[in-house]
Amino acid sequence: MWPLTQLAVLGSLCSLYFLALLGAVAARAGGTPTLKAALRVMFWGALAMAITSGIGRVFGVVA
């Protein structure tokens, strides 16, 4: 059994990995540079997760 903190980190890392993968796939389908697109999608996804987490902490939400 994994502690909840480790599960949260693992879930975030898996989400970022798949965001990067989908960004790369979309870039390849569109004929644009894959690394740049993957990093861009991953960055904005990480920012969205951080903002969501911060708002949850402000309102005392525990998930």
mmCIF file of N, CA and C in Angstrom, residues 20 23-24 27 32-44:
data_model
loop_
_atom_site.group_PDB
_atom_site.id
_atom_site.type_symbol
_atom_site.label_atom_id
_atom_site.label_comp_id
_atom_site.label_asym_id
_atom_site.label_seq_id
_atom_site.Cartn_x
_atom_site.Cartn_y
_atom_site.Cartn_z
ATOM 1 N N ALA A 20 2.840 15.251 -22.095
ATOM 2 C CA ALA A 20 3.958 15.414 -23.029
ATOM 3 C C ALA A 20 3.802 14.476 -24.226
ATOM 4 N N GLY A 23 1.102 15.843 -26.461
ATOM 5 C CA GLY A 23 1.597 17.029 -27.144
ATOM 6 C C GLY A 23 2.512 16.658 -28.305
ATOM 7 N N ALA A 24 3.363 15.667 -28.090
ATOM 8 C CA ALA A 24 4.269 15.218 -29.150
ATOM 9 C C ALA A 24 3.499 14.568 -30.298
ATOM 10 N N ALA A 27 1.792 17.284 -32.259
ATOM 11 C CA ALA A 27 2.754 18.036 -33.056
ATOM 12 C C ALA A 27 3.190 17.241 -34.274
ATOM 13 N N THR A 32 4.807 19.818 -36.867
ATOM 14 C CA THR A 32 5.607 20.816 -36.158
ATOM 15 C C THR A 32 6.625 20.111 -35.250
ATOM 16 N N PRO A 33 7.601 20.852 -34.708
ATOM 17 C CA PRO A 33 8.618 20.237 -33.847
ATOM 18 C C PRO A 33 7.992 19.571 -32.609
ATOM 19 N N THR A 34 8.288 18.295 -32.411
ATOM 20 C CA THR A 34 7.634 17.531 -31.346
ATOM 21 C C THR A 34 8.132 17.900 -29.958
ATOM 22 N N LEU A 35 9.431 18.115 -29.787
ATOM 23 C CA LEU A 35 9.958 18.404 -28.451
ATOM 24 C C LEU A 35 9.409 19.714 -27.921
ATOM 25 N N LYS A 36 9.396 20.729 -28.755
ATOM 26 C CA LYS A 36 8.886 22.033 -28.343
ATOM 27 C C LYS A 36 7.414 21.934 -27.936
ATOM 28 N N ALA A 37 6.625 21.224 -28.711
ATOM 29 C CA ALA A 37 5.202 21.071 -28.408
ATOM 30 C C ALA A 37 4.998 20.265 -27.136
ATOM 31 N N ALA A 38 5.761 19.201 -26.967
ATOM 32 C CA ALA A 38 5.628 18.369 -25.770
ATOM 33 C C ALA A 38 5.966 19.172 -24.520
ATOM 34 N N LEU A 39 7.022 19.949 -24.573
ATOM 35 C CA LEU A 39 7.403 20.773 -23.419
ATOM 36 C C LEU A 39 6.373 21.854 -23.133
ATOM 37 N N ARG A 40 5.819 22.435 -24.183
ATOM 38 C CA ARG A 40 4.809 23.483 -24.002
ATOM 39 C C ARG A 40 3.553 22.915 -23.342
ATOM 40 N N VAL A 41 3.067 21.790 -23.816
ATOM 41 C CA VAL A 41 1.871 21.180 -23.236
ATOM 42 C C VAL A 41 2.142 20.742 -21.800
ATOM 43 N N MET A 42 3.335 20.187 -21.564
ATOM 44 C CA MET A 42 3.685 19.740 -20.221
ATOM 45 C C MET A 42 3.803 20.925 -19.261
ATOM 46 N N PHE A 43 4.387 22.031 -19.705
ATOM 47 C CA PHE A 43 4.526 23.208 -18.861
ATOM 48 C C PHE A 43 3.167 23.752 -18.445
ATOM 49 N N TRP A 44 2.282 23.956 -19.419
ATOM 50 C CA TRP A 44 0.975 24.520 -19.098
ATOM 51 C C TRP A 44 0.138 23.557 -18.270
#
